[in-house]
Tab-separated table of C-alpha atoms and ligand atoms in Angstrom:
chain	number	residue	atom	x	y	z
K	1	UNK	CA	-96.549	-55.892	-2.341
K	2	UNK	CA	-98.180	-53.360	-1.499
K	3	UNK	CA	-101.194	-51.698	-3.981
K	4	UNK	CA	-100.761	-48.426	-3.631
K	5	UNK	CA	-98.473	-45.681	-1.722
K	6	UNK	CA	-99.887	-43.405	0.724
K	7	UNK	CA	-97.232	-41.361	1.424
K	8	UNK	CA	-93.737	-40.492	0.066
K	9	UNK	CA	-90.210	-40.594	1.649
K	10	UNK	CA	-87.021	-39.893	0.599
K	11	UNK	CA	-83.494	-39.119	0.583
K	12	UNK	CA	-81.761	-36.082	-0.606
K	13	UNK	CA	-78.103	-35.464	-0.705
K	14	UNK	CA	-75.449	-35.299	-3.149
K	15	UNK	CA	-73.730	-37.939	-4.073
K	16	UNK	CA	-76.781	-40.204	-3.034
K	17	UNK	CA	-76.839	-43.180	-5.357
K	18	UNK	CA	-74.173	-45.461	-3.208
K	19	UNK	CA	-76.941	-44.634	-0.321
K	20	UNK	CA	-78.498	-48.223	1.222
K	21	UNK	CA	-81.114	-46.335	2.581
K	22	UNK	CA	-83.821	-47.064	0.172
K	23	UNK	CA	-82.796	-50.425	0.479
K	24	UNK	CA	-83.207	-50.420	4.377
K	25	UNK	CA	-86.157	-48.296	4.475
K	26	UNK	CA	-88.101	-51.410	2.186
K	27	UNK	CA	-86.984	-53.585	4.225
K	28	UNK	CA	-88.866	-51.624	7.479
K	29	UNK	CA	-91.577	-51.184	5.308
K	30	UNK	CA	-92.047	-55.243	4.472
K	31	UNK	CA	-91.242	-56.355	8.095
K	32	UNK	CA	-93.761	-53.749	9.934
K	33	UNK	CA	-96.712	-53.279	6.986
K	34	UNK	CA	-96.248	-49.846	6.882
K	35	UNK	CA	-97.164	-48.407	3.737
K	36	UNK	CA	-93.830	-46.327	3.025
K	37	UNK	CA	-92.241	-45.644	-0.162
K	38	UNK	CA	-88.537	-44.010	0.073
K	39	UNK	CA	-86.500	-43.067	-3.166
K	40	UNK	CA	-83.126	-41.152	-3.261
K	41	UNK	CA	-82.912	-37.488	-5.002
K	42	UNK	CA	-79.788	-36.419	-5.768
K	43	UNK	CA	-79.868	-32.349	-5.902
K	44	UNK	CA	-78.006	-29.227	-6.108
K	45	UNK	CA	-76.865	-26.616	-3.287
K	46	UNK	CA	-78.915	-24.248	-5.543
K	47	UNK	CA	-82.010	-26.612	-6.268
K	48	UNK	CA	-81.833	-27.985	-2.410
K	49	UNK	CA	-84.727	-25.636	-0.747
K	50	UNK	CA	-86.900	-25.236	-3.983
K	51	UNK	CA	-86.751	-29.368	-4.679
K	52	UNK	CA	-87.310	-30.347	-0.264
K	53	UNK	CA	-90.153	-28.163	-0.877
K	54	UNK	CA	-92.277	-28.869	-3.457
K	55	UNK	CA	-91.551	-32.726	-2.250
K	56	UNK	CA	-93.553	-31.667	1.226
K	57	UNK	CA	-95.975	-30.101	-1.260
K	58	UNK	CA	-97.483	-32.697	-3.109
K	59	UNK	CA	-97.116	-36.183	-1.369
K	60	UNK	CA	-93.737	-36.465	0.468
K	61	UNK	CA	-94.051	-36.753	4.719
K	62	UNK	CA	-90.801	-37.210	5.311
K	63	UNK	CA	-87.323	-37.001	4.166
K	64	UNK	CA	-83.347	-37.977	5.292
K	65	UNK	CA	-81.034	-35.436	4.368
K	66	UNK	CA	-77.407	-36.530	3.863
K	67	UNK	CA	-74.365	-34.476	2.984
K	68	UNK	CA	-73.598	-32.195	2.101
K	69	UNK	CA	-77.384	-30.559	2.981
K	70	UNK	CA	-77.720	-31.371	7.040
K	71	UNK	CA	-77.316	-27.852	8.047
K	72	UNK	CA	-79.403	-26.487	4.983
K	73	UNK	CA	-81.971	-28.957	6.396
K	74	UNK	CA	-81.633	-27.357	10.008
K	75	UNK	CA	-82.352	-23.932	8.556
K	76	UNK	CA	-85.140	-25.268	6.725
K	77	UNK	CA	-87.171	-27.039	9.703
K	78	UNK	CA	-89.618	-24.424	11.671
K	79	UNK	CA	-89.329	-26.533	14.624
K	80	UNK	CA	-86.356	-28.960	16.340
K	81	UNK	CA	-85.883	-31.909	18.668
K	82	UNK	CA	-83.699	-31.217	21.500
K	83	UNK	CA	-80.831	-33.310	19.866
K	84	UNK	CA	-81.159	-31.579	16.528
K	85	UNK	CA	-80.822	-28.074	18.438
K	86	UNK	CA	-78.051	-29.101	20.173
K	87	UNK	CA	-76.161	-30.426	16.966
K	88	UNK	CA	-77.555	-27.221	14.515
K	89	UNK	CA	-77.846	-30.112	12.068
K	90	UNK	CA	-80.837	-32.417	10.822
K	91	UNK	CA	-81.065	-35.214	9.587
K	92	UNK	CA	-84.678	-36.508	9.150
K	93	UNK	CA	-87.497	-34.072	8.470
K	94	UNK	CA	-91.354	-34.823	9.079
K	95	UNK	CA	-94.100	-32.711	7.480
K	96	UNK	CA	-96.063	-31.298	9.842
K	97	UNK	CA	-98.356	-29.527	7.749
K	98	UNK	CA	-97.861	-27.526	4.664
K	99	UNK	CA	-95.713	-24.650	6.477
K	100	UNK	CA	-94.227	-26.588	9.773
K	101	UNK	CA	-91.120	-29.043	9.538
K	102	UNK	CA	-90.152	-30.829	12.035
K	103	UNK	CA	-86.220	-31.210	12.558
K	104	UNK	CA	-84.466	-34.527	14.111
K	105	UNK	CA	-80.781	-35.468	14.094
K	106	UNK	CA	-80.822	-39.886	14.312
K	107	UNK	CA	-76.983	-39.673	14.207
K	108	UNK	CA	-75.965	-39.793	17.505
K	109	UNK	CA	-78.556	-42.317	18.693
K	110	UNK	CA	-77.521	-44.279	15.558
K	111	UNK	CA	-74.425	-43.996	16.424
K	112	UNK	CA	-74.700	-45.290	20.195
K	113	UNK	CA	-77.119	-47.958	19.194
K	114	UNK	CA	-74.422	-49.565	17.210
K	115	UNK	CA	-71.355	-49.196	19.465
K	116	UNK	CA	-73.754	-50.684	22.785
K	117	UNK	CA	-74.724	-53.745	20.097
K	118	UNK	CA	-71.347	-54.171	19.643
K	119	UNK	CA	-70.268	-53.990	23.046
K	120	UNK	CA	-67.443	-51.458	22.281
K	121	UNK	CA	-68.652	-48.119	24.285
K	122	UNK	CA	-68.988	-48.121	28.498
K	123	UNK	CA	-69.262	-45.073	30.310
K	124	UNK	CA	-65.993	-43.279	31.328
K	125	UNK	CA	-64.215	-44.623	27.964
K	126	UNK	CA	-61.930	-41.902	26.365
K	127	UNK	CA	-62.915	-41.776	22.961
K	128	UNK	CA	-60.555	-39.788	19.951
K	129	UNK	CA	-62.806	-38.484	17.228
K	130	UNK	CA	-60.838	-38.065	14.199
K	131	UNK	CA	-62.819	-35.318	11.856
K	132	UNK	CA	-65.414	-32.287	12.896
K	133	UNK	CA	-68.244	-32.115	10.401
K	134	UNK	CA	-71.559	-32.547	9.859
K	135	UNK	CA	-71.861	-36.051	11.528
K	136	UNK	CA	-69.420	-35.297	14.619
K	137	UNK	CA	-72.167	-32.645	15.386
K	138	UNK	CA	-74.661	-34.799	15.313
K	139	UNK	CA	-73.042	-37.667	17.207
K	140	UNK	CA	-71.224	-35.478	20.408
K	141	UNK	CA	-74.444	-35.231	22.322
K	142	UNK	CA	-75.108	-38.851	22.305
K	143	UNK	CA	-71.066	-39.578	23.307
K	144	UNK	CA	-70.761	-37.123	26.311
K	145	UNK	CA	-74.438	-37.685	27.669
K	146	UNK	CA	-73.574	-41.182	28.212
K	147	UNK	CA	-70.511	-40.162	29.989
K	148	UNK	CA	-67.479	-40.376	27.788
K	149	UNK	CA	-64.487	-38.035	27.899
K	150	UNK	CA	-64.445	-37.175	23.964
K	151	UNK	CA	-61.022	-35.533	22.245
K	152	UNK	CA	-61.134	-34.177	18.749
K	153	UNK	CA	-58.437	-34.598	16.001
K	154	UNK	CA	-59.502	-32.710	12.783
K	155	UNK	CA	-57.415	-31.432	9.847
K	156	UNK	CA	-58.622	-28.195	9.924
K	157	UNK	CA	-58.116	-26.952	13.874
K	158	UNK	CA	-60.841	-23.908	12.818
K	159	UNK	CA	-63.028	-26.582	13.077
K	160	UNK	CA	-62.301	-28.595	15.398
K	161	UNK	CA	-62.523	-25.394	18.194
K	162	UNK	CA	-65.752	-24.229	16.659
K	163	UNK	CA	-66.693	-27.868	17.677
K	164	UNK	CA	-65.411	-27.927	21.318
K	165	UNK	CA	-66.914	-24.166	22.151
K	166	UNK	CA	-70.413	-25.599	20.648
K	167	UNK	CA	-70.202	-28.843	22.830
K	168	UNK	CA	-67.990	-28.158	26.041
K	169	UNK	CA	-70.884	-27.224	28.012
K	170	UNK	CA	-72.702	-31.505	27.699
K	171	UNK	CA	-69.581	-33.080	28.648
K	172	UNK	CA	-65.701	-33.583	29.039
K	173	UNK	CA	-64.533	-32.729	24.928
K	174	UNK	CA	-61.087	-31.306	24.216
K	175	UNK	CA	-58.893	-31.061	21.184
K	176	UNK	CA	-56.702	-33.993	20.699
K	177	UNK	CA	-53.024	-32.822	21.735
K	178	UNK	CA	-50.890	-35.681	22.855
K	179	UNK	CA	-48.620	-33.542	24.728
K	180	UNK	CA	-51.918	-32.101	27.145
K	181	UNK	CA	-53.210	-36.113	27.673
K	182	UNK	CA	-53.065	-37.626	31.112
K	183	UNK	CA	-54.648	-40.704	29.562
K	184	UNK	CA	-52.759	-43.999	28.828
K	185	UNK	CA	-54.326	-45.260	25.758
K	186	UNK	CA	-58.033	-44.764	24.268
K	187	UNK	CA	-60.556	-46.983	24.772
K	188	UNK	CA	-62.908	-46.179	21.519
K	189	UNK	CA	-61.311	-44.527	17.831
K	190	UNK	CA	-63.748	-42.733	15.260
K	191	UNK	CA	-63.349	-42.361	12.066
K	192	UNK	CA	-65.608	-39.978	11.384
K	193	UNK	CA	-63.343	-38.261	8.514
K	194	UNK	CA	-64.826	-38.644	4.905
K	195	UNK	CA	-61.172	-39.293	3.705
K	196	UNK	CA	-59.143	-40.550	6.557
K	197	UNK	CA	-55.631	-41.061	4.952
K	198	UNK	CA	-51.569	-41.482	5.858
K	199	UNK	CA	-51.717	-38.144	7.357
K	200	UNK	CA	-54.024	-38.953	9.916
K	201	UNK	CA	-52.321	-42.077	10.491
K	202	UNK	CA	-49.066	-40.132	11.427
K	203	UNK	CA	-50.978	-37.833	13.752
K	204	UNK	CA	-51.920	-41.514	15.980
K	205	UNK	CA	-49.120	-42.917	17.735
K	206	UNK	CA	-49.501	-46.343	18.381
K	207	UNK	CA	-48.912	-45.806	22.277
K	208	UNK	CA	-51.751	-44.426	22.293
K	209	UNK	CA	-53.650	-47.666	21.352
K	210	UNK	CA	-53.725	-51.362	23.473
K	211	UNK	CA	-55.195	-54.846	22.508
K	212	UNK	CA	-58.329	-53.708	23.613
K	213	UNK	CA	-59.009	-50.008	21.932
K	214	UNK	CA	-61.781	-50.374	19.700
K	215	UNK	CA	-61.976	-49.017	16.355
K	216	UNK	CA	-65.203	-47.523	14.790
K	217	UNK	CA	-65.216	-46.455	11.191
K	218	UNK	CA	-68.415	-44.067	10.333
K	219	UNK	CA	-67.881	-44.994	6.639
K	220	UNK	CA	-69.626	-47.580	5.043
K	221	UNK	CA	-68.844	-47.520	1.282
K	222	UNK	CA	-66.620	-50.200	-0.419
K	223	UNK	CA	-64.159	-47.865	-1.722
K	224	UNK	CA	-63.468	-46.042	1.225
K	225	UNK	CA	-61.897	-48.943	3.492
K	226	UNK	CA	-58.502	-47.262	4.521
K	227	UNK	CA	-59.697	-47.083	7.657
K	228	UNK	CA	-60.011	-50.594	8.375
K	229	UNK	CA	-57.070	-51.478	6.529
K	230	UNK	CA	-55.024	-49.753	8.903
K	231	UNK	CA	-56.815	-51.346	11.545
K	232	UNK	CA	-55.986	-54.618	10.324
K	233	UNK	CA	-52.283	-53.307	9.637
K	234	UNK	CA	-51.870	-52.354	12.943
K	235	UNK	CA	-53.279	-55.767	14.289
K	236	UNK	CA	-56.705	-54.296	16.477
K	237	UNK	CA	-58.712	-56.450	17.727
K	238	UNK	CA	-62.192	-54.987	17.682
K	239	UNK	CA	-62.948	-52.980	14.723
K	240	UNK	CA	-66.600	-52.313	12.518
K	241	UNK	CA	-67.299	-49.776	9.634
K	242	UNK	CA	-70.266	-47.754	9.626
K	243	UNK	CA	-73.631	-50.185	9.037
K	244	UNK	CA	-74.993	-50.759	12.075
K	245	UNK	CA	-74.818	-46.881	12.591
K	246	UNK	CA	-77.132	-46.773	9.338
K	247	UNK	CA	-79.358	-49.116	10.063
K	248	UNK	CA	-80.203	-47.916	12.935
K	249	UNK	CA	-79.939	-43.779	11.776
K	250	UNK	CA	-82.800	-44.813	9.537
K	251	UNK	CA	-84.425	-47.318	12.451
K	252	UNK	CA	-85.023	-43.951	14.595
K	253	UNK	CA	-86.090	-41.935	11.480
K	254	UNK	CA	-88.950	-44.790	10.912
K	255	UNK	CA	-89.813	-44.655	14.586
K	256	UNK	CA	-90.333	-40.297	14.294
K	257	UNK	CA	-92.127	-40.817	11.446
K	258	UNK	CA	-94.635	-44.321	12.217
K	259	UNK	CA	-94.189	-44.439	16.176
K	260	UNK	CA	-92.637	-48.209	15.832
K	261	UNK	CA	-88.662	-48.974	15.904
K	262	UNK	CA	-87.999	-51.782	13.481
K	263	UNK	CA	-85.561	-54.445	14.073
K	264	UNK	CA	-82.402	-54.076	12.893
K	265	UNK	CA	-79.924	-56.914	13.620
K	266	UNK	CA	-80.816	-59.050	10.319
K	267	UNK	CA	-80.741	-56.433	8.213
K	268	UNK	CA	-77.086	-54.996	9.565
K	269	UNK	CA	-76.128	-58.728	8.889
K	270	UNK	CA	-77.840	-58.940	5.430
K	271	UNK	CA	-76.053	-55.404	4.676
K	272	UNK	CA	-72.701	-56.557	5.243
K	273	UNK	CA	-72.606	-60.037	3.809
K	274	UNK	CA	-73.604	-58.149	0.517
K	275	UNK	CA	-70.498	-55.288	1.027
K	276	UNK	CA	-68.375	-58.640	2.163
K	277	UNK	CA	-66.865	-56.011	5.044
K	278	UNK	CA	-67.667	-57.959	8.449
K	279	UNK	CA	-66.264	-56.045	11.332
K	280	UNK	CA	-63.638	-58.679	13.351
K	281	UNK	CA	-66.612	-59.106	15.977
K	282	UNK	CA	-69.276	-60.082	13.758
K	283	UNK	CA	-66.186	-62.819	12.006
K	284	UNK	CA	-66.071	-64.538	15.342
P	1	NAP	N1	-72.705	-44.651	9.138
P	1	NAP	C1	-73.550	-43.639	9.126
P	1	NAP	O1	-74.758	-43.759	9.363
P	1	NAP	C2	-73.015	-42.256	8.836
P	1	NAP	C3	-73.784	-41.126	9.182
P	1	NAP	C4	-73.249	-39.864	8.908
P	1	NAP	C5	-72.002	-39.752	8.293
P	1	NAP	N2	-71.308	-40.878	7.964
P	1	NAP	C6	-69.984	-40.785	7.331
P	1	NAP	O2	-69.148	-39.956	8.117
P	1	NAP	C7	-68.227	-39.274	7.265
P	1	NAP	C8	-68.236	-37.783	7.590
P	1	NAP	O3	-69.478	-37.230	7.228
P	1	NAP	P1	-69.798	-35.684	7.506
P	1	NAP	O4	-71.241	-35.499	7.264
P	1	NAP	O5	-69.249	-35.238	8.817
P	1	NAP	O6	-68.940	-34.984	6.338
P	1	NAP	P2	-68.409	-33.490	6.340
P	1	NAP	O7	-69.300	-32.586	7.100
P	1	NAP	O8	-68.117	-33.184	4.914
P	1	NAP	O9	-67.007	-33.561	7.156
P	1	NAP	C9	-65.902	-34.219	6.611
P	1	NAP	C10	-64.806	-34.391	7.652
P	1	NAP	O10	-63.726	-35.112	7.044
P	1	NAP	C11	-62.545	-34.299	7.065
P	1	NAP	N3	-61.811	-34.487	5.803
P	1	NAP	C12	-62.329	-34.442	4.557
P	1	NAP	N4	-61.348	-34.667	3.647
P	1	NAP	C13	-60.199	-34.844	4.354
P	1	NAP	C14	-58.845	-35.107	3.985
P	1	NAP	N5	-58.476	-35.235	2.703
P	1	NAP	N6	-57.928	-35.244	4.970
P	1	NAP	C15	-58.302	-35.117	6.253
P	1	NAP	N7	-59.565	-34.869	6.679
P	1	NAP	C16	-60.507	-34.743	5.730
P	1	NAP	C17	-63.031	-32.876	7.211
P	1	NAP	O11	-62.001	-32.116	7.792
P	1	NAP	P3	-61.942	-30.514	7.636
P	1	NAP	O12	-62.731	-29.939	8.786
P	1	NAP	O13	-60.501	-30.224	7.719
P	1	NAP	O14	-62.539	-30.170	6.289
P	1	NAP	C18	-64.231	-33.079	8.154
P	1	NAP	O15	-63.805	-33.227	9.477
P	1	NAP	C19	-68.667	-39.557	5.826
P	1	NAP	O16	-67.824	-40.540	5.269
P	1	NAP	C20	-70.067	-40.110	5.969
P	1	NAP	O17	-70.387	-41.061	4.963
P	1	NAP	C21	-71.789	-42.118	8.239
């Protein structure tokens, strides 16, 4: 234990108290020595800007920023990594100094991290993206740098074309439309909807998945699990929610903020024996 805390870190969002991150963040903090002490605030659109600040003020040196704040945060930071420029949305914030905030968006790499550990993303792979907010900004860059042909299916088609214009020029991204594919079947689905439901489920036509499409689910919570229902309804093979994506989120958060990358694998393990959700690969 340690004696006393140097610095603060924290959370802020709204809802944040299903949030593992505090959880994940003492776990980095035991296995490395780092003196690091992360709590959740839960705040208000209004209270967001005066609350991140006086944090920085008095102790706090670095925060995560979840919905429904990442492009508040953005806005916020006086200075950007290239991935959080490219996504207009943050997702970690380190103090500087009193007036300079450093932006970073750990989604994407978060996001690629997991997928490579669980051998579900090559290069070339046709991925469908099913939603086109906060976290589908901050994952694109990491998708179509490493060479995958990305199409987006989003309830709202506003947003899904405000998505394509802001990404077409890193990579091959259209908007889903099954009559415009020339592609048999994806390799790679994201849910990356925070309420994927039956409509979306009539939008996918099951020609469009084989035995080997993999299924990703961005969520992570124990009462949002239609995703992987219908995966299991529709007999997939390879499927995983949304933890190892956390885990390592926060992993590269740590690693801006100390210079070290913790490890990760027994802690996405511990994580989902707890939620009782194992992906079909980590069952085998
Ligand atoms: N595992 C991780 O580390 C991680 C990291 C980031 C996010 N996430 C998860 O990813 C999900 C999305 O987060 P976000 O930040 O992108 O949220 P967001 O900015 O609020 O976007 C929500 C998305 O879901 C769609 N949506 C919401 N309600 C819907 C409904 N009833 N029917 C159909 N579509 C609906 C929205 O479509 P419209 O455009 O039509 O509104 C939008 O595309 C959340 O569940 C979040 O927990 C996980």
């Amino acid at each position: 234990m340690f004696k006393y805390q140097k610095y603060n870190y924290a959370l802020f969002g709204n809802p944040v108290h299903y949030s593992k991150s505090p959880v994940i963040h003492s776990l980095f903090a035991q296995q490395t020595g780092i003196l690091h002490s992360y709590t959740s605030i839960n705040v208000s659109l209004k209270d967001f800007y005066p609350i991140l600040y006086n944090f920085f003020q008095k102790n706090g040196k670095g925060a995560n920023i979840t919905v429904p704040f990442k492009q508040e945060a953005y806005a916020f930071c006086t200075e950007l990594t290239q991935r959080a420029k490219i996504a207009k949305s943050v997702n970690t914030i380190q103090k500087i100094d009193d007036k300079h905030f450093l932006g970073d968006n750990t989604d994407g790499i978060g996001l690629l991290s997991d997928l490579i550990r669980l051998d579900f993303i090559k290069k070339k792979y046709s991925i469908l993206i099913l939603g086109a907010g906060g976290a589908v900004k901050g994952i694109l860059f990491s998708l179509l740098s490493f060479g995958c042909s990305v199409f987006i299916l989003n309830r709202t088609i506003e947003n899904s074309k405000k998505i394509i214009i802001q990404f077409q020029k890193y990579g091959n991204i259209k908007i889903f439309d099954r009559s415009l594919l020339d592609i048999k079947h994806f390799d790679l689905i994201i849910n990356a909807t925070s309420n994927f439901n039956q409509e979306q489920v009539n939008a996918i036509s099951l020609s469009l998945i084989s035995p080997k499409t993999f299924f990703y689910d961005m969520n992570y919570q124990k009462n949002n699990v239609f995703f992987i229902d219908w995966c299991i309804k529709i007999g997939a093979n390879f499927f995983s929610n949304g933890i190892g994506m956390l885990v390592f989120q926060a992993a590269h958060s740590f690693l801006l903020w100390h210079k070290i990358l913790p490890e990760t694998d027994y802690i996405i393990q511990f994580l989902n024996k707890e939620k009782n959700i194992l992906s079909k690969q980590e069952r085998v």
